[in-house]
Amino acid sequence: MSDKPADIAAWLEQLGQRTADRDYRPGHARMQALLATLPAFRPRLRVRVAGTNGKGSTSHMLAAALKAAGLKVGLYTSPHLLAFNERIRINSVPVPDAQILASIEKLMPAALATGASYFEMATAAALDIFSKAQVDAEILEAGVGARLDATTAVPADMALITPIGLDHQAWLGDSLAQIAGEKAHVMNGCRWSLSAPQPPEVAEVLQHANPALRFITPSHWDDLAMAGAHQQLNASLAKAAAETLLNEGTITGNRETLHRAIADTRVAGRLQHLRYREADLWLDAAHNRHAVEALLPTLKGLNLDTVMVFTREDRDLRECIPLFRQCAKRVVGADESVFDAGYPTVTEALTSELGGNPSGNYLILGSFLTVAEALQLIHFREA
C-alpha cells in the first residue's frame, strides 16, 4: 500500500501553503534549484506576461493565436478556479492529473530542500511538462511583480505588459512608479517588448527601463467573445504580439485567422455570464480598484440589481462601494455595517438574494476564490 499523497492538492500541501496566492517568496535561487533537476529545454518562442490586471485574458488570447498559427503552445497561468490543471495547458487543453503528479513527485525533494513555494513548484512543473511535450511556444503569466517572480527565472523572447495599477503594495511598493519598476524586469533579455497604454508615471519608468519598448495603439473589436470594454485592450495587446511575430517571420499564418482566434477566446471568471434558473449571473475575479474601474463602463450598461462583493480576508474593496452604486440597486458583502446587507459567505448571499428576486440580474466578484465558490454552488444545484 503506497504512502504517497493521493492527489495534486495533497502533494502541494507538503510545501506548507494551500494556494499560490499568499506565499510570494521573491528571488530566483529556489527556482534555479528546481530547474537544475530538469533537462534543459527552451522552446522556439517564450513569452512572459506581466502587469496588474488583464494578464490571464491576454495570455489566453495570444495562446489561441499561436495555436491558430500552427504552433504547439504551452500556457501557464494562475490562479485556478476549480482545478489545478487549469494552470497548465497545452493547445488550450488542461494537462491530465497524471502528468502533473509525475512532475511534482520528481520536483518535490528539491522543493522541500530549498523551501520552494507553491507558486515556484507550479511554475517548475509547468516548465517540465512543456519540456516533455516539446512545445513550440510557451506563454508564462507572472505571479507577483516580475523582477523576482518565478516566471522570470528563465529567459524569454517577448515580454507583454498589461495595464499597471496599485496592487500587492506590500511587495512591490506604494506608488505606481515603484510597481512599474518591479514589473519592468519582465522585459529583461527579451527581443520584443510591448505594453498596453499606461499612466504617464508608469510609461516613463517602463520606457526608461527599455527604450525599445513599444506602446500599442488599441484596436476596435466588434465581436469579442468575452464581455467588457476592457477586453478590447487585452485583445489588442495579444493582436500586436501576434502581428509582431508574423512580421518578424517567427510565426506564419493568415492574419485574419489569428485575429479570429483572439476574438473567439473565452476565459472563465472574466465577466462570465451564466443563466441560472430565471436569474442572470455575472462572475468576475476583480480584486482591486484598478480592475473595478476597468469593469465600470461595462457594468453601467448591465442594469444590475445587486453586486455581491466578497474578498479574501487580506483584501478589501469597500472603497469601491460608491463605484458599484453607480451601476446597481444594491451592494452586499460580508460587513453589514458598510453594505446594504451582510452575509457570511457568497453561498448565503446568492441564496438569499435569489430568494428575494429569482429573476434578478446579479454580479459576483472579489477574487478567484469568490468566483470558484459561486461556480461550485451553481454546479451543485444544477447536478
mmCIF file of C-alpha atoms in Angstrom:
data_model
loop_
_atom_site.group_PDB
_atom_site.id
_atom_site.type_symbol
_atom_site.label_atom_id
_atom_site.label_comp_id
_atom_site.label_asym_id
_atom_site.label_seq_id
_atom_site.Cartn_x
_atom_site.Cartn_y
_atom_site.Cartn_z
ATOM 1 C CA MET A 1 0.000 0.000 0.000
ATOM 2 C CA SER A 2 1.521 3.337 -1.077
ATOM 3 C CA ASP A 3 2.001 6.150 1.427
ATOM 4 C CA LYS A 4 2.338 8.731 -1.343
ATOM 5 C CA PRO A 5 -0.113 11.649 -1.365
ATOM 6 C CA ALA A 6 -3.274 10.789 -3.251
ATOM 7 C CA ASP A 7 -3.721 13.880 -5.380
ATOM 8 C CA ILE A 8 -2.178 17.151 -6.533
ATOM 9 C CA ALA A 9 -3.510 19.157 -3.582
ATOM 10 C CA ALA A 10 -2.108 16.652 -1.082
ATOM 11 C CA TRP A 11 1.301 16.749 -2.737
ATOM 12 C CA LEU A 12 1.393 20.546 -2.723
ATOM 13 C CA GLU A 13 0.248 20.798 0.888
ATOM 14 C CA GLN A 14 3.655 19.389 1.830
ATOM 15 C CA LEU A 15 5.048 22.817 0.925
ATOM 16 C CA GLY A 16 3.078 24.426 3.732
ATOM 17 C CA GLN A 17 0.775 26.596 1.629
ATOM 18 C CA ARG A 18 -2.585 25.594 0.238
ATOM 19 C CA THR A 19 -2.605 28.134 -2.576
ATOM 20 C CA ALA A 20 -0.095 30.077 -4.619
ATOM 21 C CA ASP A 21 -1.704 33.426 -3.939
ATOM 22 C CA ARG A 22 -0.348 34.201 -0.489
ATOM 23 C CA ASP A 23 3.096 32.667 -0.463
ATOM 24 C CA TYR A 24 5.108 35.034 -2.664
ATOM 25 C CA ARG A 25 8.797 34.493 -1.997
ATOM 26 C CA PRO A 26 10.912 36.875 -4.032
ATOM 27 C CA GLY A 27 14.095 35.534 -5.593
ATOM 28 C CA HIS A 28 15.245 33.097 -8.251
ATOM 29 C CA ALA A 29 17.536 30.814 -6.250
ATOM 30 C CA ARG A 30 14.835 28.298 -5.343
ATOM 31 C CA MET A 31 13.533 28.203 -8.920
ATOM 32 C CA GLN A 32 17.033 27.635 -10.239
ATOM 33 C CA ALA A 33 17.441 24.745 -7.806
ATOM 34 C CA LEU A 34 14.211 23.195 -9.061
ATOM 35 C CA LEU A 35 15.116 23.729 -12.712
ATOM 36 C CA ALA A 36 18.536 22.156 -12.142
ATOM 37 C CA THR A 37 16.764 18.827 -11.614
ATOM 38 C CA LEU A 38 15.136 19.036 -15.074
ATOM 39 C CA PRO A 39 16.550 18.570 -18.568
ATOM 40 C CA ALA A 40 17.457 21.865 -20.217
ATOM 41 C CA PHE A 41 14.789 22.973 -22.689
ATOM 42 C CA ARG A 42 13.978 26.185 -24.465
ATOM 43 C CA PRO A 43 11.126 26.382 -26.964
ATOM 44 C CA ARG A 44 11.298 28.298 -30.227
ATOM 45 C CA LEU A 45 9.388 31.094 -28.537
ATOM 46 C CA ARG A 46 8.859 32.017 -24.901
ATOM 47 C CA VAL A 47 6.615 34.930 -23.910
ATOM 48 C CA ARG A 48 6.340 36.465 -20.451
ATOM 49 C CA VAL A 49 3.235 38.450 -19.476
ATOM 50 C CA ALA A 50 3.240 40.869 -16.536
ATOM 51 C CA GLY A 51 1.015 43.708 -15.344
ATOM 52 C CA THR A 52 -1.655 44.287 -12.716
ATOM 53 C CA ASN A 53 -4.844 43.243 -14.490
ATOM 54 C CA GLY A 54 -5.581 41.532 -17.799
ATOM 55 C CA LYS A 55 -2.604 39.144 -17.710
ATOM 56 C CA GLY A 56 -4.677 35.969 -17.850
ATOM 57 C CA SER A 57 -7.018 37.111 -20.613
ATOM 58 C CA THR A 58 -4.139 38.423 -22.727
ATOM 59 C CA SER A 59 -2.184 35.200 -22.223
ATOM 60 C CA HIS A 60 -5.140 33.043 -23.285
ATOM 61 C CA MET A 61 -5.781 35.223 -26.327
ATOM 62 C CA LEU A 62 -2.178 35.061 -27.510
ATOM 63 C CA ALA A 63 -2.096 31.302 -26.896
ATOM 64 C CA ALA A 64 -5.148 30.936 -29.150
ATOM 65 C CA ALA A 65 -3.484 32.998 -31.867
ATOM 66 C CA LEU A 66 -0.257 30.999 -31.747
ATOM 67 C CA LYS A 67 -2.209 27.755 -31.847
ATOM 68 C CA ALA A 68 -4.070 29.069 -34.915
ATOM 69 C CA ALA A 69 -0.651 29.720 -36.468
ATOM 70 C CA GLY A 70 0.084 26.016 -36.182
ATOM 71 C CA LEU A 71 2.281 26.059 -33.077
ATOM 72 C CA LYS A 72 2.102 23.649 -30.175
ATOM 73 C CA VAL A 73 1.521 26.078 -27.311
ATOM 74 C CA GLY A 74 2.143 25.662 -23.598
ATOM 75 C CA LEU A 75 0.201 28.151 -21.461
ATOM 76 C CA TYR A 76 0.893 28.724 -17.763
ATOM 77 C CA THR A 77 -1.492 30.991 -15.819
ATOM 78 C CA SER A 78 -2.626 31.453 -12.244
ATOM 79 C CA PRO A 79 -4.548 31.113 -10.078
ATOM 80 C CA HIS A 80 -7.050 28.426 -10.975
ATOM 81 C CA LEU A 81 -10.770 28.391 -10.298
ATOM 82 C CA LEU A 82 -11.884 24.792 -9.828
ATOM 83 C CA ALA A 83 -8.897 22.574 -10.656
ATOM 84 C CA PHE A 84 -5.116 22.970 -10.549
ATOM 85 C CA ASN A 85 -4.939 21.666 -14.137
ATOM 86 C CA GLU A 86 -6.357 24.981 -15.364
ATOM 87 C CA ARG A 87 -2.925 26.500 -14.715
ATOM 88 C CA ILE A 88 -1.059 24.312 -17.195
ATOM 89 C CA ARG A 89 -2.477 23.876 -20.693
ATOM 90 C CA ILE A 90 -1.173 22.574 -23.984
ATOM 91 C CA ASN A 91 -3.050 23.780 -27.039
ATOM 92 C CA SER A 92 -5.817 25.112 -24.785
ATOM 93 C CA VAL A 93 -6.373 21.759 -23.014
ATOM 94 C CA PRO A 94 -5.567 21.409 -19.284
ATOM 95 C CA VAL A 95 -2.987 18.658 -18.834
ATOM 96 C CA PRO A 96 -4.102 15.462 -17.053
ATOM 97 C CA ASP A 97 -3.505 14.868 -13.346
ATOM 98 C CA ALA A 98 -1.089 12.044 -14.077
ATOM 99 C CA GLN A 99 1.330 14.332 -15.906
ATOM 100 C CA ILE A 100 1.216 16.955 -13.168
ATOM 101 C CA LEU A 101 1.691 14.375 -10.426
ATOM 102 C CA ALA A 102 4.707 12.902 -12.215
ATOM 103 C CA SER A 103 6.390 16.297 -12.380
ATOM 104 C CA ILE A 104 5.542 17.257 -8.811
ATOM 105 C CA GLU A 105 6.820 13.957 -7.437
ATOM 106 C CA LYS A 106 10.101 14.427 -9.312
ATOM 107 C CA LEU A 107 10.488 18.032 -8.120
ATOM 108 C CA MET A 108 9.355 17.600 -4.515
ATOM 109 C CA PRO A 109 12.706 16.576 -2.952
ATOM 110 C CA ALA A 110 14.389 19.720 -4.289
ATOM 111 C CA ALA A 111 11.358 21.839 -3.383
ATOM 112 C CA LEU A 112 11.389 20.665 0.225
ATOM 113 C CA ALA A 113 15.165 21.011 0.476
ATOM 114 C CA THR A 114 15.179 24.606 -0.747
ATOM 115 C CA GLY A 115 11.925 25.806 0.816
ATOM 116 C CA ALA A 116 10.284 26.407 -2.562
ATOM 117 C CA SER A 117 6.817 27.938 -2.592
ATOM 118 C CA TYR A 118 3.611 26.581 -4.081
ATOM 119 C CA PHE A 119 3.903 29.016 -6.990
ATOM 120 C CA GLU A 120 7.532 28.110 -7.627
ATOM 121 C CA MET A 121 6.648 24.423 -7.662
ATOM 122 C CA ALA A 122 3.717 25.063 -10.010
ATOM 123 C CA THR A 123 5.932 27.080 -12.348
ATOM 124 C CA ALA A 124 8.650 24.423 -12.405
ATOM 125 C CA ALA A 125 6.069 21.695 -13.021
ATOM 126 C CA ALA A 126 4.665 23.654 -15.952
ATOM 127 C CA LEU A 127 8.121 24.097 -17.475
ATOM 128 C CA ASP A 128 8.827 20.383 -17.012
ATOM 129 C CA ILE A 129 5.565 19.397 -18.665
ATOM 130 C CA PHE A 130 6.141 21.791 -21.572
ATOM 131 C CA SER A 131 9.629 20.339 -21.998
ATOM 132 C CA LYS A 132 8.360 16.769 -22.101
ATOM 133 C CA ALA A 133 5.715 17.793 -24.646
ATOM 134 C CA GLN A 134 8.332 19.646 -26.727
ATOM 135 C CA VAL A 135 6.045 22.631 -27.209
ATOM 136 C CA ASP A 136 6.935 25.211 -29.840
ATOM 137 C CA ALA A 137 5.923 28.171 -27.692
ATOM 138 C CA GLU A 138 5.442 28.895 -24.007
ATOM 139 C CA ILE A 139 3.413 31.725 -22.502
ATOM 140 C CA LEU A 140 4.162 32.381 -18.840
ATOM 141 C CA GLU A 141 1.896 34.665 -16.818
ATOM 142 C CA ALA A 142 3.783 36.332 -13.970
ATOM 143 C CA GLY A 143 2.508 35.911 -10.445
ATOM 144 C CA VAL A 144 3.609 38.943 -8.387
ATOM 145 C CA GLY A 145 5.675 41.666 -9.986
ATOM 146 C CA ALA A 146 8.354 40.439 -12.378
ATOM 147 C CA ARG A 147 11.814 41.267 -11.058
ATOM 148 C CA LEU A 148 11.921 38.362 -8.610
ATOM 149 C CA ASP A 149 8.953 36.357 -9.874
ATOM 150 C CA ALA A 150 9.383 32.645 -10.561
ATOM 151 C CA THR A 151 8.425 33.125 -14.218
ATOM 152 C CA THR A 152 11.401 35.416 -14.869
ATOM 153 C CA ALA A 153 13.904 32.798 -13.710
ATOM 154 C CA VAL A 154 14.036 31.507 -17.292
ATOM 155 C CA PRO A 155 14.999 33.513 -20.394
ATOM 156 C CA ALA A 156 12.301 34.716 -22.787
ATOM 157 C CA ASP A 157 11.971 36.212 -26.248
ATOM 158 C CA MET A 158 8.980 38.509 -25.838
ATOM 159 C CA ALA A 159 7.508 40.492 -22.955
ATOM 160 C CA LEU A 160 3.945 41.804 -22.764
ATOM 161 C CA ILE A 161 2.888 44.337 -20.138
ATOM 162 C CA THR A 162 -0.805 44.735 -19.395
ATOM 163 C CA PRO A 163 -2.249 47.801 -17.587
ATOM 164 C CA ILE A 164 -0.450 48.558 -14.333
ATOM 165 C CA GLY A 165 -2.207 49.813 -11.205
ATOM 166 C CA LEU A 166 -1.862 49.588 -7.429
ATOM 167 C CA ASP A 167 -1.810 46.025 -6.109
ATOM 168 C CA HIS A 168 0.493 43.855 -3.985
ATOM 169 C CA GLN A 169 1.935 47.042 -2.447
ATOM 170 C CA ALA A 170 3.484 45.084 0.432
ATOM 171 C CA TRP A 171 5.903 43.519 -2.044
ATOM 172 C CA LEU A 172 6.052 45.925 -4.969
ATOM 173 C CA GLY A 173 5.883 49.411 -3.442
ATOM 174 C CA ASP A 174 3.266 52.018 -2.623
ATOM 175 C CA SER A 175 3.465 54.086 -5.811
ATOM 176 C CA LEU A 176 2.719 53.360 -9.452
ATOM 177 C CA ALA A 177 6.312 54.237 -10.314
ATOM 178 C CA GLN A 178 7.690 51.706 -7.820
ATOM 179 C CA ILE A 179 5.348 48.984 -9.048
ATOM 180 C CA ALA A 180 6.220 49.757 -12.662
ATOM 181 C CA GLY A 181 9.903 49.488 -11.771
ATOM 182 C CA GLU A 182 9.356 45.966 -10.466
ATOM 183 C CA LYS A 183 7.256 44.873 -13.424
ATOM 184 C CA ALA A 184 9.665 46.405 -15.958
ATOM 185 C CA HIS A 185 12.023 43.495 -15.308
ATOM 186 C CA VAL A 186 9.710 41.242 -17.322
ATOM 187 C CA MET A 187 11.462 42.740 -20.360
ATOM 188 C CA ASN A 188 14.959 41.621 -19.316
ATOM 189 C CA GLY A 189 16.684 39.805 -22.160
ATOM 190 C CA CYS A 190 13.665 39.920 -24.462
ATOM 191 C CA ARG A 191 13.978 40.684 -28.154
ATOM 192 C CA TRP A 192 10.487 42.218 -28.308
ATOM 193 C CA SER A 193 8.645 44.144 -25.595
ATOM 194 C CA LEU A 194 5.129 45.518 -25.958
ATOM 195 C CA SER A 195 2.917 47.345 -23.478
ATOM 196 C CA ALA A 196 -0.679 48.420 -23.232
ATOM 197 C CA PRO A 197 -1.138 52.193 -22.811
ATOM 198 C CA GLN A 198 -0.115 53.185 -19.285
ATOM 199 C CA PRO A 199 -0.468 56.168 -16.936
ATOM 200 C CA PRO A 200 2.307 58.733 -17.588
ATOM 201 C CA GLU A 201 4.303 57.880 -14.458
ATOM 202 C CA VAL A 202 4.219 54.188 -15.392
ATOM 203 C CA ALA A 203 5.084 54.779 -19.049
ATOM 204 C CA GLU A 204 8.083 56.889 -18.059
ATOM 205 C CA VAL A 205 9.527 54.150 -15.853
ATOM 206 C CA LEU A 206 8.949 51.415 -18.437
ATOM 207 C CA GLN A 207 10.400 53.438 -21.293
ATOM 208 C CA HIS A 208 13.466 54.302 -19.213
ATOM 209 C CA ALA A 209 13.976 50.613 -18.426
ATOM 210 C CA ASN A 210 13.726 49.685 -22.106
ATOM 211 C CA PRO A 211 13.852 52.451 -24.743
ATOM 212 C CA ALA A 212 12.866 49.848 -27.366
ATOM 213 C CA LEU A 213 9.556 49.159 -25.610
ATOM 214 C CA ARG A 214 6.577 49.723 -27.906
ATOM 215 C CA PHE A 215 3.291 51.008 -26.522
ATOM 216 C CA ILE A 216 0.473 49.621 -28.641
ATOM 217 C CA THR A 217 -2.440 51.522 -30.122
ATOM 218 C CA PRO A 218 -5.678 49.737 -29.146
ATOM 219 C CA SER A 219 -7.786 48.301 -31.953
ATOM 220 C CA HIS A 220 -11.574 48.298 -32.091
ATOM 221 C CA TRP A 221 -13.173 44.860 -31.881
ATOM 222 C CA ASP A 222 -16.825 44.344 -32.781
ATOM 223 C CA ASP A 223 -17.135 40.687 -31.902
ATOM 224 C CA LEU A 224 -15.112 39.661 -28.865
ATOM 225 C CA ALA A 225 -16.456 36.547 -27.175
ATOM 226 C CA MET A 226 -15.601 37.966 -23.751
ATOM 227 C CA ALA A 227 -17.746 40.746 -22.343
ATOM 228 C CA GLY A 228 -16.314 44.022 -21.165
ATOM 229 C CA ALA A 229 -14.844 47.089 -22.776
ATOM 230 C CA HIS A 230 -11.533 46.353 -21.018
ATOM 231 C CA GLN A 231 -11.159 43.172 -23.093
ATOM 232 C CA GLN A 232 -10.688 45.376 -26.162
ATOM 233 C CA LEU A 233 -7.321 46.381 -24.730
ATOM 234 C CA ASN A 234 -6.302 42.827 -23.838
ATOM 235 C CA ALA A 235 -7.239 41.627 -27.321
ATOM 236 C CA SER A 236 -5.304 44.497 -28.883
ATOM 237 C CA LEU A 237 -2.150 43.605 -26.940
ATOM 238 C CA ALA A 238 -2.433 39.950 -27.970
ATOM 239 C CA LYS A 239 -3.019 41.024 -31.570
ATOM 240 C CA ALA A 240 0.012 43.329 -31.541
ATOM 241 C CA ALA A 241 2.150 40.497 -30.193
ATOM 242 C CA ALA A 242 0.936 38.047 -32.844
ATOM 243 C CA GLU A 243 1.443 40.586 -35.639
ATOM 244 C CA THR A 244 4.949 41.382 -34.408
ATOM 245 C CA LEU A 245 5.824 37.696 -34.598
ATOM 246 C CA LEU A 246 4.239 37.463 -38.052
ATOM 247 C CA ASN A 247 6.116 40.479 -39.329
ATOM 248 C CA GLU A 248 9.388 39.116 -37.970
ATOM 249 C CA GLY A 249 8.823 35.728 -39.597
ATOM 250 C CA THR A 250 8.825 33.954 -36.219
ATOM 251 C CA ILE A 251 5.387 32.535 -36.975
ATOM 252 C CA THR A 252 3.433 32.114 -40.186
ATOM 253 C CA GLY A 253 -0.267 32.134 -40.840
ATOM 254 C CA ASN A 254 -3.234 34.070 -42.077
ATOM 255 C CA ARG A 255 -3.616 37.367 -40.241
ATOM 256 C CA GLU A 256 -7.406 37.166 -40.180
ATOM 257 C CA THR A 257 -7.291 33.627 -38.803
ATOM 258 C CA LEU A 258 -5.131 34.786 -35.916
ATOM 259 C CA HIS A 259 -7.435 37.726 -35.228
ATOM 260 C CA ARG A 260 -10.438 35.406 -35.211
ATOM 261 C CA ALA A 261 -8.735 33.090 -32.701
ATOM 262 C CA ILE A 262 -8.181 36.058 -30.381
ATOM 263 C CA ALA A 263 -11.757 37.286 -30.747
ATOM 264 C CA ASP A 264 -13.206 33.834 -30.037
ATOM 265 C CA THR A 265 -11.259 33.323 -26.797
ATOM 266 C CA ARG A 266 -13.241 32.844 -23.609
ATOM 267 C CA VAL A 267 -11.781 32.680 -20.099
ATOM 268 C CA ALA A 268 -13.826 31.647 -17.085
ATOM 269 C CA GLY A 269 -14.267 34.200 -14.330
ATOM 270 C CA ARG A 270 -13.790 37.261 -16.529
ATOM 271 C CA LEU A 271 -17.199 38.926 -16.563
ATOM 272 C CA GLN A 272 -18.536 35.456 -17.263
ATOM 273 C CA HIS A 273 -22.277 35.357 -17.885
ATOM 274 C CA LEU A 274 -24.384 32.427 -16.710
ATOM 275 C CA ARG A 275 -28.099 31.885 -16.847
ATOM 276 C CA TYR A 276 -29.096 30.265 -13.545
ATOM 277 C CA ARG A 277 -32.748 29.233 -13.483
ATOM 278 C CA GLU A 278 -34.546 32.560 -14.001
ATOM 279 C CA ALA A 279 -31.600 34.763 -12.979
ATOM 280 C CA ASP A 280 -28.688 36.295 -14.854
ATOM 281 C CA LEU A 281 -25.354 35.932 -13.069
ATOM 282 C CA TRP A 282 -22.131 37.735 -13.927
ATOM 283 C CA LEU A 283 -18.921 36.454 -12.357
ATOM 284 C CA ASP A 284 -15.624 38.311 -12.265
ATOM 285 C CA ALA A 285 -12.408 37.790 -10.319
ATOM 286 C CA ALA A 286 -11.720 41.542 -9.989
ATOM 287 C CA HIS A 287 -9.998 42.052 -6.637
ATOM 288 C CA ASN A 288 -8.585 45.579 -6.697
ATOM 289 C CA ARG A 289 -9.818 49.075 -7.511
ATOM 290 C CA HIS A 290 -7.851 49.129 -10.772
ATOM 291 C CA ALA A 291 -9.842 46.108 -12.004
ATOM 292 C CA VAL A 292 -13.166 47.516 -10.800
ATOM 293 C CA GLU A 293 -12.544 50.791 -12.620
ATOM 294 C CA ALA A 294 -11.812 48.850 -15.816
ATOM 295 C CA LEU A 295 -15.117 46.982 -15.442
ATOM 296 C CA LEU A 296 -17.223 50.018 -14.573
ATOM 297 C CA PRO A 297 -18.078 51.269 -18.114
ATOM 298 C CA THR A 298 -19.493 47.841 -18.949
ATOM 299 C CA LEU A 299 -21.249 47.348 -15.608
ATOM 300 C CA LYS A 300 -23.199 50.568 -16.081
ATOM 301 C CA GLY A 301 -24.903 49.009 -19.078
ATOM 302 C CA LEU A 302 -25.900 45.723 -17.411
ATOM 303 C CA ASN A 303 -28.840 47.053 -15.362
ATOM 304 C CA LEU A 304 -27.716 45.123 -12.282
ATOM 305 C CA ASP A 305 -29.989 44.511 -9.340
ATOM 306 C CA THR A 306 -27.280 43.523 -6.846
ATOM 307 C CA VAL A 307 -23.489 43.449 -6.704
ATOM 308 C CA MET A 308 -22.132 40.833 -4.278
ATOM 309 C CA VAL A 309 -18.618 41.717 -3.093
ATOM 310 C CA PHE A 310 -16.594 39.038 -1.293
ATOM 311 C CA THR A 311 -12.840 39.399 -0.976
ATOM 312 C CA ARG A 312 -10.188 37.403 0.815
ATOM 313 C CA GLU A 313 -9.648 38.430 4.419
ATOM 314 C CA ASP A 314 -6.378 40.139 3.450
ATOM 315 C CA ARG A 315 -8.044 42.314 0.804
ATOM 316 C CA ASP A 316 -10.750 44.966 0.824
ATOM 317 C CA LEU A 317 -12.974 46.511 -1.866
ATOM 318 C CA ARG A 318 -15.037 48.697 0.455
ATOM 319 C CA GLU A 319 -13.546 51.780 -1.174
ATOM 320 C CA CYS A 320 -15.256 50.666 -4.394
ATOM 321 C CA ILE A 321 -18.777 50.660 -2.931
ATOM 322 C CA PRO A 322 -19.527 54.147 -4.385
ATOM 323 C CA LEU A 323 -18.465 52.828 -7.805
ATOM 324 C CA PHE A 324 -20.756 49.822 -7.519
ATOM 325 C CA ARG A 325 -23.658 52.084 -6.538
ATOM 326 C CA GLN A 326 -23.339 53.755 -9.933
ATOM 327 C CA CYS A 327 -24.398 50.524 -11.656
ATOM 328 C CA ALA A 328 -26.564 48.532 -9.216
ATOM 329 C CA LYS A 329 -29.554 48.985 -6.922
ATOM 330 C CA ARG A 330 -27.923 47.120 -4.020
ATOM 331 C CA VAL A 331 -24.385 46.274 -2.928
ATOM 332 C CA VAL A 332 -23.978 43.435 -0.441
ATOM 333 C CA GLY A 333 -20.985 41.801 1.206
ATOM 334 C CA ALA A 334 -19.639 40.339 4.416
ATOM 335 C CA ASP A 335 -19.690 43.501 6.545
ATOM 336 C CA GLU A 336 -23.268 44.602 7.199
ATOM 337 C CA SER A 337 -22.056 47.917 8.611
ATOM 338 C CA VAL A 338 -20.905 49.146 5.180
ATOM 339 C CA PHE A 339 -23.037 47.146 2.728
ATOM 340 C CA ASP A 340 -26.790 47.163 2.148
ATOM 341 C CA ALA A 341 -26.874 43.659 3.617
ATOM 342 C CA GLY A 342 -24.276 41.431 5.251
ATOM 343 C CA TYR A 343 -23.734 37.723 4.594
ATOM 344 C CA PRO A 344 -21.014 35.396 5.925
ATOM 345 C CA THR A 345 -20.381 33.722 2.560
ATOM 346 C CA VAL A 346 -21.007 34.050 -1.157
ATOM 347 C CA THR A 347 -23.251 30.998 -0.972
ATOM 348 C CA GLU A 348 -25.517 32.583 1.643
ATOM 349 C CA ALA A 349 -25.600 35.889 -0.214
ATOM 350 C CA LEU A 350 -26.562 34.299 -3.512
ATOM 351 C CA THR A 351 -29.143 32.039 -1.890
ATOM 352 C CA SER A 352 -30.794 34.934 -0.044
ATOM 353 C CA GLU A 353 -30.715 37.402 -2.942
ATOM 354 C CA LEU A 354 -32.148 34.827 -5.340
ATOM 355 C CA GLY A 355 -34.853 34.037 -2.800
ATOM 356 C CA GLY A 356 -35.941 37.663 -2.806
ATOM 357 C CA ASN A 357 -35.657 38.149 -6.564
ATOM 358 C CA PRO A 358 -35.411 34.846 -8.506
ATOM 359 C CA SER A 359 -35.260 36.589 -11.886
ATOM 360 C CA GLY A 360 -32.726 39.234 -10.895
ATOM 361 C CA ASN A 361 -29.529 40.370 -12.556
ATOM 362 C CA TYR A 362 -26.516 39.843 -10.281
ATOM 363 C CA LEU A 363 -22.761 40.452 -10.293
ATOM 364 C CA ILE A 364 -20.494 38.417 -8.012
ATOM 365 C CA LEU A 365 -16.858 39.465 -7.652
ATOM 366 C CA GLY A 366 -13.936 39.945 -5.305
ATOM 367 C CA SER A 367 -11.425 37.180 -6.012
ATOM 368 C CA PHE A 368 -10.880 33.903 -7.834
ATOM 369 C CA LEU A 369 -11.970 32.143 -4.632
ATOM 370 C CA THR A 370 -15.255 34.069 -4.739
ATOM 371 C CA VAL A 371 -15.915 33.083 -8.348
ATOM 372 C CA ALA A 372 -14.973 29.473 -7.606
ATOM 373 C CA GLU A 373 -17.434 29.299 -4.693
ATOM 374 C CA ALA A 374 -20.228 30.690 -6.880
ATOM 375 C CA LEU A 375 -19.459 28.233 -9.680
ATOM 376 C CA GLN A 376 -19.383 25.300 -7.279
ATOM 377 C CA LEU A 377 -22.743 26.308 -5.815
ATOM 378 C CA ILE A 378 -24.322 26.649 -9.262
ATOM 379 C CA HIS A 379 -22.911 23.340 -10.482
ATOM 380 C CA PHE A 380 -24.006 21.585 -7.255
ATOM 381 C CA ARG A 381 -27.558 22.872 -7.530
ATOM 382 C CA GLU A 382 -27.785 22.006 -11.203
ATOM 383 C CA ALA A 383 -26.493 18.453 -10.677
#
